[in-house]
PDB file of C-alpha atoms in Angstrom:
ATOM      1  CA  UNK A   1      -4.353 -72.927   2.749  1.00 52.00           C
ATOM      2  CA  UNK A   2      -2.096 -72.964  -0.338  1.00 58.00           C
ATOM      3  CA  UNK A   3       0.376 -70.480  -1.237  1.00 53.00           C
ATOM      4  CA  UNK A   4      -2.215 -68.881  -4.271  1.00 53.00           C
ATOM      5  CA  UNK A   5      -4.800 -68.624  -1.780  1.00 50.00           C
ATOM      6  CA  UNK A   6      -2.523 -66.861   0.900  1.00 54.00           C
ATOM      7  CA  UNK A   7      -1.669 -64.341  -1.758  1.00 49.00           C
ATOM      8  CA  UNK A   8      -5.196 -63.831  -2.537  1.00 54.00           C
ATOM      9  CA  UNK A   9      -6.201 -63.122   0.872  1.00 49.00           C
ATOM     10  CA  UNK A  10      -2.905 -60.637   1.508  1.00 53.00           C
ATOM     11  CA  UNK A  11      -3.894 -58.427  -1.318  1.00 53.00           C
ATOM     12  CA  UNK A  12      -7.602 -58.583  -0.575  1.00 53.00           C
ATOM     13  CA  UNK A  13      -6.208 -57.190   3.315  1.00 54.00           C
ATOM     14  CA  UNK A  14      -4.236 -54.835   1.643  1.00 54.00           C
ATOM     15  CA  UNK A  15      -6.937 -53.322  -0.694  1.00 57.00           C
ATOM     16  CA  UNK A  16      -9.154 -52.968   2.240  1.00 54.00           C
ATOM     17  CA  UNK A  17      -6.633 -51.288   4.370  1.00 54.00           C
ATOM     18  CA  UNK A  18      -6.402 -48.570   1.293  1.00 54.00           C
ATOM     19  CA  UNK A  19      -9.840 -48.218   0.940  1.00 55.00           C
ATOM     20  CA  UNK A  20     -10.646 -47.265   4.290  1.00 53.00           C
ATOM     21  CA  UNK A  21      -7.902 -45.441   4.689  1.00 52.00           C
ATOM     22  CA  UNK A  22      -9.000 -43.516   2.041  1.00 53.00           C
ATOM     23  CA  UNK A  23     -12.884 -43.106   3.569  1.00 54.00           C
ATOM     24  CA  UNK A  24     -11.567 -41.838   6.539  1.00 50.00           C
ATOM     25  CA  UNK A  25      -9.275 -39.013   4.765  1.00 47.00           C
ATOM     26  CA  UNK A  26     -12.314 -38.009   3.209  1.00 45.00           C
ATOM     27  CA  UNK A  27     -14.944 -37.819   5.814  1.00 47.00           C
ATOM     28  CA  UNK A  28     -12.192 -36.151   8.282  1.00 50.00           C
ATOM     29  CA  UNK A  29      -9.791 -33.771   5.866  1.00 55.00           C
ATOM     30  CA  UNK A  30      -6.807 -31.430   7.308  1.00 57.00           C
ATOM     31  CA  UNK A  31      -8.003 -28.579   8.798  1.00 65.00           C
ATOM     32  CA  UNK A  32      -6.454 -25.572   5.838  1.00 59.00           C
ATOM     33  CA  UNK A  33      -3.679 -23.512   7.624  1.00 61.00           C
ATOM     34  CA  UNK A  34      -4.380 -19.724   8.699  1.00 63.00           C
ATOM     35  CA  UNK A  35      -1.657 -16.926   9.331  1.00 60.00           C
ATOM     36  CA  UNK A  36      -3.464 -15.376  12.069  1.00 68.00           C
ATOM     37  CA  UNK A  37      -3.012 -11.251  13.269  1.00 66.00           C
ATOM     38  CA  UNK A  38      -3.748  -9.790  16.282  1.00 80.00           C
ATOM     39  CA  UNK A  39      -4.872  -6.579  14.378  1.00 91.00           C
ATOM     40  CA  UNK A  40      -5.266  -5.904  10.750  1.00 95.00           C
ATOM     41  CA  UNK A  41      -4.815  -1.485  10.555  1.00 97.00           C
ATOM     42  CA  UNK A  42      -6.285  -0.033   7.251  1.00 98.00           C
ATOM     43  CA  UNK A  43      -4.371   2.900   6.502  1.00 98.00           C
ATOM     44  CA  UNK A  44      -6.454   3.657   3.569  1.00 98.00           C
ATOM     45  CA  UNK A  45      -8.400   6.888   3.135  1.00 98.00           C
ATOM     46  CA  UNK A  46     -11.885   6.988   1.656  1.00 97.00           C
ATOM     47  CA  UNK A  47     -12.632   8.150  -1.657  1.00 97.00           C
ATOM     48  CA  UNK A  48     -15.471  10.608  -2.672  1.00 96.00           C
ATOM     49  CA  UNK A  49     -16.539  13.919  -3.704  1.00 96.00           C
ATOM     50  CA  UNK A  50     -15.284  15.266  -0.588  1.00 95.00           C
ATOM     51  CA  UNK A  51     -11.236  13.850  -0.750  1.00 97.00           C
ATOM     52  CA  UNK A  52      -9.142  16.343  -1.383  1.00 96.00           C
ATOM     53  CA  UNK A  53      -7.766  17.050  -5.177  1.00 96.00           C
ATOM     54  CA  UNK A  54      -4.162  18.501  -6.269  1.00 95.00           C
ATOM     55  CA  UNK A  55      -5.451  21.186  -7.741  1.00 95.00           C
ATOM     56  CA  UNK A  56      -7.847  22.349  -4.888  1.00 94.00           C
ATOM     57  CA  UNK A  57     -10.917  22.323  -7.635  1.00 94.00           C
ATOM     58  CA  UNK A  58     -13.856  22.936  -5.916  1.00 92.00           C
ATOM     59  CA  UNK A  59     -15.743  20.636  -8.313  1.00 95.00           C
ATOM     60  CA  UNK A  60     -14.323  17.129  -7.100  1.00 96.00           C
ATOM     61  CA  UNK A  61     -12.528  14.981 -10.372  1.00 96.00           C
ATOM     62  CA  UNK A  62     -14.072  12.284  -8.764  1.00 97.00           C
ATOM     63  CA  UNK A  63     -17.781  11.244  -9.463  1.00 97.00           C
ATOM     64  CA  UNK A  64     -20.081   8.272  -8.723  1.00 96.00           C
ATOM     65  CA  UNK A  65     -23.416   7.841 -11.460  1.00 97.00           C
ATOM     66  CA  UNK A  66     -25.709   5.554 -10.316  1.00 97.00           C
ATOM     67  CA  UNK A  67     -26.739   2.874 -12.795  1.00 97.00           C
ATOM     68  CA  UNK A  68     -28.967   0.386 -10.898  1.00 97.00           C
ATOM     69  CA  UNK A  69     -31.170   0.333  -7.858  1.00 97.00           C
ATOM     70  CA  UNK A  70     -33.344  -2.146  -6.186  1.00 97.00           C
ATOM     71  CA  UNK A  71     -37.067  -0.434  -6.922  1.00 97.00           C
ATOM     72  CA  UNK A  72     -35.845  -0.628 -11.505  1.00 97.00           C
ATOM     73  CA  UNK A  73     -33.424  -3.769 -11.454  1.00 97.00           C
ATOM     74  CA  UNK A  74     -33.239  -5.702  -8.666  1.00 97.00           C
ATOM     75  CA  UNK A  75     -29.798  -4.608  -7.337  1.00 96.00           C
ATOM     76  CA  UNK A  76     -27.861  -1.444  -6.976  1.00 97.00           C
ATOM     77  CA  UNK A  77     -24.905  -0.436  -9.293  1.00 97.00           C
ATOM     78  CA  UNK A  78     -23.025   2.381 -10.060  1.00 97.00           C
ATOM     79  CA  UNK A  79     -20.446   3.846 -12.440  1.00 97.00           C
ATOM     80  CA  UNK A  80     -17.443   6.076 -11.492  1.00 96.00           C
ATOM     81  CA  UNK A  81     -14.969   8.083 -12.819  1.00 97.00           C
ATOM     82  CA  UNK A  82     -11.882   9.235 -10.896  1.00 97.00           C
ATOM     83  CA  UNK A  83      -7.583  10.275 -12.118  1.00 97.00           C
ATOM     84  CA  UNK A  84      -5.571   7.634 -11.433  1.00 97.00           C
ATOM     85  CA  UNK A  85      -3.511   9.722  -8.474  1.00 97.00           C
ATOM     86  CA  UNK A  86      -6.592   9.890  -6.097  1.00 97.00           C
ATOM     87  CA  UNK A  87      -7.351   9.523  -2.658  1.00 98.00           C
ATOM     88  CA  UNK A  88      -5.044   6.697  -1.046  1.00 98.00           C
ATOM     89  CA  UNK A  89      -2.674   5.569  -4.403  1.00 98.00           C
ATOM     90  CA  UNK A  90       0.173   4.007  -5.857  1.00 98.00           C
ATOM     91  CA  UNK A  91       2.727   6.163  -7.921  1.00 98.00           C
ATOM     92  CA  UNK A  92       3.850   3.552 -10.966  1.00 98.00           C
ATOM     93  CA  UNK A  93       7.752   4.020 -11.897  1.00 98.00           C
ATOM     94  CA  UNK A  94       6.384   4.791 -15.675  1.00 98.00           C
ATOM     95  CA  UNK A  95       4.448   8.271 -13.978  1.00 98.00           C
ATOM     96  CA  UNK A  96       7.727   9.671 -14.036  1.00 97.00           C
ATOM     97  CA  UNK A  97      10.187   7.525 -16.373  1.00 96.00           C
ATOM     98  CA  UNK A  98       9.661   5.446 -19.709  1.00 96.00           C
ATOM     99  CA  UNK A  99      10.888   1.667 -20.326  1.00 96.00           C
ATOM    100  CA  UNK A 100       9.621   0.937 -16.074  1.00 98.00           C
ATOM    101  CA  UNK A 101       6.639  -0.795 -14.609  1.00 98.00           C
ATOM    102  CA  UNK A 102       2.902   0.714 -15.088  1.00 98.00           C
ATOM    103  CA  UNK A 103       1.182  -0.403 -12.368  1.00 98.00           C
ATOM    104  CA  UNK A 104      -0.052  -3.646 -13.480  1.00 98.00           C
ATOM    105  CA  UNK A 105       3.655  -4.673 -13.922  1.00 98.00           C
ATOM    106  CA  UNK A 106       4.503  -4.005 -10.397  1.00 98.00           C
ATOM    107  CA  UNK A 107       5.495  -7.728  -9.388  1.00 98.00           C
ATOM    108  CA  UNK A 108       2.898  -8.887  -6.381  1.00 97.00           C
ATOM    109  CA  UNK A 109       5.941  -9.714  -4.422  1.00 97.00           C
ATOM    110  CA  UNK A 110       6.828  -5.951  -4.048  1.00 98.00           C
ATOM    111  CA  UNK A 111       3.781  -4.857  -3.121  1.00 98.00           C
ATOM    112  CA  UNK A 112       4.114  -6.693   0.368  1.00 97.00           C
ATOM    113  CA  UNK A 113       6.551  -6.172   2.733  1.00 97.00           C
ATOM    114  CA  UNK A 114       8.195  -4.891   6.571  1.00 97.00           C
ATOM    115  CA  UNK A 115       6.877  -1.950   7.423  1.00 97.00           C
ATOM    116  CA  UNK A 116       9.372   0.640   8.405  1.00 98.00           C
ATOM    117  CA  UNK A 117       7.303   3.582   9.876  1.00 98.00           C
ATOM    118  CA  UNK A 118       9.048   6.780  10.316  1.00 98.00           C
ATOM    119  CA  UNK A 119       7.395   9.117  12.903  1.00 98.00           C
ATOM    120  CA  UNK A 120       7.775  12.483  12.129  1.00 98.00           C
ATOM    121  CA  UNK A 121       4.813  14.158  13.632  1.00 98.00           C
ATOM    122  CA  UNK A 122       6.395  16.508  16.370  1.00 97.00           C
ATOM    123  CA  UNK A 123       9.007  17.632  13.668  1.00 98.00           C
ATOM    124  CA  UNK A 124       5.877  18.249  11.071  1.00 98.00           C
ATOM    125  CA  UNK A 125       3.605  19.777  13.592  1.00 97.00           C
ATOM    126  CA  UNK A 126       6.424  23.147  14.145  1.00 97.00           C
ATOM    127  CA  UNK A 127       7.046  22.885  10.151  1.00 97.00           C
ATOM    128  CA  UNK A 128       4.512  22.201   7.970  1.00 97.00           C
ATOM    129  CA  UNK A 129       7.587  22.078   4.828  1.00 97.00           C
ATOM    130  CA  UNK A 130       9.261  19.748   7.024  1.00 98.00           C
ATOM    131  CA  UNK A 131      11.515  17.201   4.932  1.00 98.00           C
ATOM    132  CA  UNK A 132      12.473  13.766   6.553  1.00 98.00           C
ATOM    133  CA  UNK A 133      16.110  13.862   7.006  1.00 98.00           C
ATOM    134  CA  UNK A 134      18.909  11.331   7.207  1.00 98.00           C
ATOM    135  CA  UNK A 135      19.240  11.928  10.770  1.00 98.00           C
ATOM    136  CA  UNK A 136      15.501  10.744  11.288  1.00 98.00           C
ATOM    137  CA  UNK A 137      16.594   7.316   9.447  1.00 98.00           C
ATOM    138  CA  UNK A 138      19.901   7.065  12.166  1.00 98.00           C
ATOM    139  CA  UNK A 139      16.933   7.560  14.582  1.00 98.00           C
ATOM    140  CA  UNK A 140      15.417   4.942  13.316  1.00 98.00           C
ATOM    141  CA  UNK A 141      18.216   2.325  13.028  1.00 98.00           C
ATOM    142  CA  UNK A 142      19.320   3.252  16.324  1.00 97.00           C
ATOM    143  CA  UNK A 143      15.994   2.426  17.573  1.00 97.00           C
ATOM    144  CA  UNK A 144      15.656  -1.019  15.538  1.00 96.00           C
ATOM    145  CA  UNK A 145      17.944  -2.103  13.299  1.00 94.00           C
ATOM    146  CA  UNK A 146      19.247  -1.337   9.734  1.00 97.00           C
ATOM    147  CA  UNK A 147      16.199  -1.279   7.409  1.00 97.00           C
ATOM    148  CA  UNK A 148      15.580  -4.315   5.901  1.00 96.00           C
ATOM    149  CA  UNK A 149      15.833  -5.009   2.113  1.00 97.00           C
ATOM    150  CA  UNK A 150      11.847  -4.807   0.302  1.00 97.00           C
ATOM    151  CA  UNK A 151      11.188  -2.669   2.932  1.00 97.00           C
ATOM    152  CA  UNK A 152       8.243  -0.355   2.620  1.00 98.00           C
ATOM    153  CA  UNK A 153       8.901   2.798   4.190  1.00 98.00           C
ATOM    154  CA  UNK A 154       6.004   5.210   4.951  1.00 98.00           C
ATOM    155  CA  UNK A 155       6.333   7.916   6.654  1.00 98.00           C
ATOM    156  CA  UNK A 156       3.498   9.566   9.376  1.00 98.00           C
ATOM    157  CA  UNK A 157       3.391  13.211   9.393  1.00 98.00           C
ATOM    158  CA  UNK A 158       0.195  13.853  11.496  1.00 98.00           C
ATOM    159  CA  UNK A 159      -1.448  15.114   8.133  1.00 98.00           C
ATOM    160  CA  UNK A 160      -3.906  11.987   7.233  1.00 98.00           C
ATOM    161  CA  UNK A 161      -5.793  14.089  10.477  1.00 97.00           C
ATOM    162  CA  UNK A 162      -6.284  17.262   7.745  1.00 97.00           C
ATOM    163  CA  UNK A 163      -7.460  14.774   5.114  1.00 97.00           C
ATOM    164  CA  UNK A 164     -11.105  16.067   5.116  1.00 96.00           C
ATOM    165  CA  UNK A 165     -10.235  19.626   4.869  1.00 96.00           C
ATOM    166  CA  UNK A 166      -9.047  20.126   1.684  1.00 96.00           C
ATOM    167  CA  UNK A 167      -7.409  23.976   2.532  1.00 96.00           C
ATOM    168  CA  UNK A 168      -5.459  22.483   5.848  1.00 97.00           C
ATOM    169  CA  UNK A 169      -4.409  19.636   3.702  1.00 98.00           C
ATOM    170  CA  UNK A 170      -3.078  21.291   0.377  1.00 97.00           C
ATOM    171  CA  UNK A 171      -1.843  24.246   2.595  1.00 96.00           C
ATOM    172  CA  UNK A 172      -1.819  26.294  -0.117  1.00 95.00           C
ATOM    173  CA  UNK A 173      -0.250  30.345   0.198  1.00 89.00           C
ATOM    174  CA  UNK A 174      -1.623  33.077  -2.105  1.00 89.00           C
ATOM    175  CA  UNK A 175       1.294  32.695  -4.506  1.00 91.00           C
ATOM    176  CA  UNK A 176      -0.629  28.970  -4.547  1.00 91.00           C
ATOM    177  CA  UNK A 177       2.416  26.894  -3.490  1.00 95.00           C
ATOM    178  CA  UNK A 178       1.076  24.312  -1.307  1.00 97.00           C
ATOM    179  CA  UNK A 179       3.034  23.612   1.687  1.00 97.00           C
ATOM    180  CA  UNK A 180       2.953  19.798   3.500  1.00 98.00           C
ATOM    181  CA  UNK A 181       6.215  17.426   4.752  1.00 98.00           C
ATOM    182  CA  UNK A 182       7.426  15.116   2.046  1.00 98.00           C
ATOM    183  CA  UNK A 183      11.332  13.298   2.223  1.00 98.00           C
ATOM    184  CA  UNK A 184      14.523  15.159   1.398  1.00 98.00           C
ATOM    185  CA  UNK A 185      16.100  13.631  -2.049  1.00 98.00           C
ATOM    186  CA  UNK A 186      19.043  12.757   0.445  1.00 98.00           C
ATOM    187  CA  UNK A 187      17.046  10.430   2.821  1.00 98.00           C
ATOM    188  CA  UNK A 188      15.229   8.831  -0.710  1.00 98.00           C
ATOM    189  CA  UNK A 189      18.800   8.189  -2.239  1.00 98.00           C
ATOM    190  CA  UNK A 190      19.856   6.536   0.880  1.00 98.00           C
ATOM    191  CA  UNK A 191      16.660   4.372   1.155  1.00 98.00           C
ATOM    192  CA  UNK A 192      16.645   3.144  -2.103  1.00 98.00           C
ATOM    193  CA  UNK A 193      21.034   2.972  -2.835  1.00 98.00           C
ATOM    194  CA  UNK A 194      21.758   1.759   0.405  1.00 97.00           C
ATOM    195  CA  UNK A 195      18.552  -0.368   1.687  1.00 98.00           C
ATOM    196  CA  UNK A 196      17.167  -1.542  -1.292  1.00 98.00           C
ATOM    197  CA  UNK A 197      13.665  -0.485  -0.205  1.00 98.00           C
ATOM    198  CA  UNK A 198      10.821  -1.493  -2.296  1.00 98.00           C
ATOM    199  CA  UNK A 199       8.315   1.841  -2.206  1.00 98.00           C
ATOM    200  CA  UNK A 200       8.380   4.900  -0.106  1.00 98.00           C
ATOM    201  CA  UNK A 201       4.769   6.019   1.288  1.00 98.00           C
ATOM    202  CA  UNK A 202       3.690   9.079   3.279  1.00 98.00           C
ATOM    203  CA  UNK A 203       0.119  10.491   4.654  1.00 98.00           C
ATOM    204  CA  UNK A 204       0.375  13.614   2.616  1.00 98.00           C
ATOM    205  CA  UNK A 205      -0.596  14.463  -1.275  1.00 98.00           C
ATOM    206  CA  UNK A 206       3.238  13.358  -2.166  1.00 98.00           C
ATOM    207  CA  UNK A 207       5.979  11.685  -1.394  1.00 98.00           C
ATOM    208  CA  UNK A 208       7.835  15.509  -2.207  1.00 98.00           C
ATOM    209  CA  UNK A 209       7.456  18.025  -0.114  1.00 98.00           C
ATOM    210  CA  UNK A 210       4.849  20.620  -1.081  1.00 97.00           C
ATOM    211  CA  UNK A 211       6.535  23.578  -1.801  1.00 96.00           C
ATOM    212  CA  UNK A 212       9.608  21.551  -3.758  1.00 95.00           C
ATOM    213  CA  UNK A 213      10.078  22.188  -7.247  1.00 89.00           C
ATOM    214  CA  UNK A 214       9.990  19.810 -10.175  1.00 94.00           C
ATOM    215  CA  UNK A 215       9.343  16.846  -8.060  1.00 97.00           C
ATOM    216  CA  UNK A 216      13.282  15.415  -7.172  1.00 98.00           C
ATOM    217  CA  UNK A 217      12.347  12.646  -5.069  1.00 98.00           C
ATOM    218  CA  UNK A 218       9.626  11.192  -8.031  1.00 98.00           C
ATOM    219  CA  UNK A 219      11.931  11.906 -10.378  1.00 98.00           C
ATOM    220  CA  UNK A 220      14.832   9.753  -8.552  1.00 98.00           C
ATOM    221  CA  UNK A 221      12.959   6.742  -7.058  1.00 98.00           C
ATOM    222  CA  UNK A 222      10.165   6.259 -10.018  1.00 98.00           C
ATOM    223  CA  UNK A 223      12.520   5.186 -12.692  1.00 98.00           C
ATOM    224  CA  UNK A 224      14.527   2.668 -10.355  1.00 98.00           C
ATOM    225  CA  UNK A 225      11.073   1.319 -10.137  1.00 98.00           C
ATOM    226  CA  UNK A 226      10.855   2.604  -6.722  1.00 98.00           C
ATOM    227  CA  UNK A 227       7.024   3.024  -6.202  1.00 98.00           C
ATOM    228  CA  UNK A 228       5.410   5.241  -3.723  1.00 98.00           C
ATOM    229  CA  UNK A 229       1.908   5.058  -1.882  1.00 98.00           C
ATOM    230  CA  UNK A 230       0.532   8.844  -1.297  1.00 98.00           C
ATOM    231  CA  UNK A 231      -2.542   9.882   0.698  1.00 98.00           C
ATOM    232  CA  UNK A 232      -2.052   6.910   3.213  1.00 98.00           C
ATOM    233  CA  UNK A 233      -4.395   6.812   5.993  1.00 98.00           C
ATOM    234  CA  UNK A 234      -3.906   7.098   9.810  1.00 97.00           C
ATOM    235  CA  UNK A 235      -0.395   5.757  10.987  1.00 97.00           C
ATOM    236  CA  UNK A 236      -1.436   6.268  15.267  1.00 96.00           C
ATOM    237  CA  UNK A 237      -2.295   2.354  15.352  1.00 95.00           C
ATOM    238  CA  UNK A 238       1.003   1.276  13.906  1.00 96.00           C
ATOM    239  CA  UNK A 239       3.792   0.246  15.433  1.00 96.00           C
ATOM    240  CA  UNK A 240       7.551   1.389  13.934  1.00 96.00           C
ATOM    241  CA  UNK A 241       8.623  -1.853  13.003  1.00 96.00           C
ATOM    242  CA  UNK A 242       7.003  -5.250  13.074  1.00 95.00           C
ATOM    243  CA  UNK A 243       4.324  -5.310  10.461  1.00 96.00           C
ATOM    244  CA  UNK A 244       3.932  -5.910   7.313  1.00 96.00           C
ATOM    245  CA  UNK A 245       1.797  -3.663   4.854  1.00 97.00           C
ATOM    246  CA  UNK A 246      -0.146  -4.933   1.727  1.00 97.00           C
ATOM    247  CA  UNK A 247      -0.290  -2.522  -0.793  1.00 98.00           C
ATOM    248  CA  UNK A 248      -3.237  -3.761  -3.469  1.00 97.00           C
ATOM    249  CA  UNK A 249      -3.940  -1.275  -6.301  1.00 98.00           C
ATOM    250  CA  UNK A 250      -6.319  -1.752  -9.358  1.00 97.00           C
ATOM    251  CA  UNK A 251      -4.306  -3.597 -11.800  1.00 97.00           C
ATOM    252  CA  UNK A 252      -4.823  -1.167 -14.849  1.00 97.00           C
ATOM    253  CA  UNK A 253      -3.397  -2.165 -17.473  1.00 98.00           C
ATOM    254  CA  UNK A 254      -0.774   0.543 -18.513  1.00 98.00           C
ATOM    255  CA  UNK A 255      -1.757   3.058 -15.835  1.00 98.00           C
ATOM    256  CA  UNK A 256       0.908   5.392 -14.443  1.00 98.00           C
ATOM    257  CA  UNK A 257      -0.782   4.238 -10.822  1.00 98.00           C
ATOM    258  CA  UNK A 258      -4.304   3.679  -9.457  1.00 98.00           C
ATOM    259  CA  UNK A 259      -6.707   3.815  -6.426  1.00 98.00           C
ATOM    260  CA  UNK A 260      -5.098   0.994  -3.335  1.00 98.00           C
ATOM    261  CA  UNK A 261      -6.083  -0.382  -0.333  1.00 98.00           C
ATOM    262  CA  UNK A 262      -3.171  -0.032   2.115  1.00 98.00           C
ATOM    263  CA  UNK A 263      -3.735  -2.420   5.204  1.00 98.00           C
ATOM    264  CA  UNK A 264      -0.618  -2.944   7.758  1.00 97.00           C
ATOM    265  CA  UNK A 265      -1.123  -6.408   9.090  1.00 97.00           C
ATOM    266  CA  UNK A 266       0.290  -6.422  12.980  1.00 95.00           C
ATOM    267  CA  UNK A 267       1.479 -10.331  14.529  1.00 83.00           C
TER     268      UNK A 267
END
């Protein structure tokens, strides 16, 4: 066989080689990597007529119109109207400060991160204007470790249980001051100065307490673009440190915060 010929053949091996090759990478493809959970916790309250409003109205700000159903279109549809602080939400920097993120600017980045759960139901159950301290963070660190940077600290205050009674939740005296836990300005100034946290959450109407006036902890975190996640569901399933919590709003575009599904995602 002369040399051309040898050449020939080589190249003729090596193009089949490829080509099968190639059939097998198609007929058997890489199974797709999965992060798996042992438990995925929603901590995301429902939203209808019946969740509670900051006001107290009796008349719910939320409402749901039907616009299609099986028997007239073929499918069912409806329409819905709702504030943008309602039911389990995200507080956008810009509610309380110009120039910062609306909630559509919130990078995706920060709205994932290690859940640091503060557990301050014993404390909230003898004080309903109970305000989480700095000694319940030492607690905390003492317990763990220092909070981590991006952190997303919510705390559970036993009161996602009084989220379907509207008077137990809004506590509300005569004089119509409403009385639930919330953080002091002193533990929020340490969270975000000191640990760089990403968003502070709690399962109450606000991430104040109820009875404070003029809203110091919004007023300090939102314009350091410091969100917050109010209303958040049951905390009981949730370890104090070791997940990680999603927090997915609506992206509206400009909105001073919106409607989120809050899921805690447990290794």
């Amino acid at each position: 066989m002369d040399k051309k010929l040898k050449l020939m053949v080589a190249a003729a091996c090596i193009m089949l080689a490829l080509f099968v090759f190639a059939q097998k990478k198609t007929k058997d493809p890489a199974p797709t990597p999965r992060i798996e959970y042992i438990t995925i916790v929603d901590l995301t309250q429902k939203i209808s007529e019946r969740s509670p409003n900051w006001e107290g109205l009796e008349k719910s700000p939320f409402e749901a119109k039907t616009v299609g159903t099986f028997d007239k279109d073929g499918y069912f549809a409806r329409e819905f109207t709702m504030p943008e602080h309602f039911s389990t939400h995200i507080d956008a920097p810009a509610h309380f400060s110009r120039g910062v993120w609306t909630v559509d600017q919130i990078p995706p980045e920060r709205l994932i991160g290690p859940l640091v759960l503060l557990d301050v139901t014993e404390q909230c159950a003898a004080n309903r204007d109970y305000q989480i301290t700095l000694d319940d963070l030492a607690r905390w660190e003492k317990a763990n470790q220092a909070i981590p940077q991006g952190s997303i600290v919510i705390a559970s205050t036993g009161w996602a249980k009084k989220f379907n009674n509207m008077k137990e939740y809004r506590g509300a005296g005569v004089d119509g001051v409403m009385h639930f836990p919330g953080f002091s300005l002193d533990a929020a100034k340490f969270l975000v100065d000191q640990r760089g946290v990403y968003a502070l959450g709690i399962d109450t109407m606000s991430i104040d307490p109820g009875n404070a006036a003029n809203f110091p902890v919004h007023h300090y975190t939102l314009p350091r673009n410091i969100y917050q996640i109010e209303n958040v569901g049951d905390l009981s399933k949730v370890p104090d440190s070791g997940a990680i919590v999603v927090a997915a709003p609506m992206k509206l575009e400009g909105g001073s915060g919106a409607p989120a599904r809050v899921l805690a995602l447990l290794k």
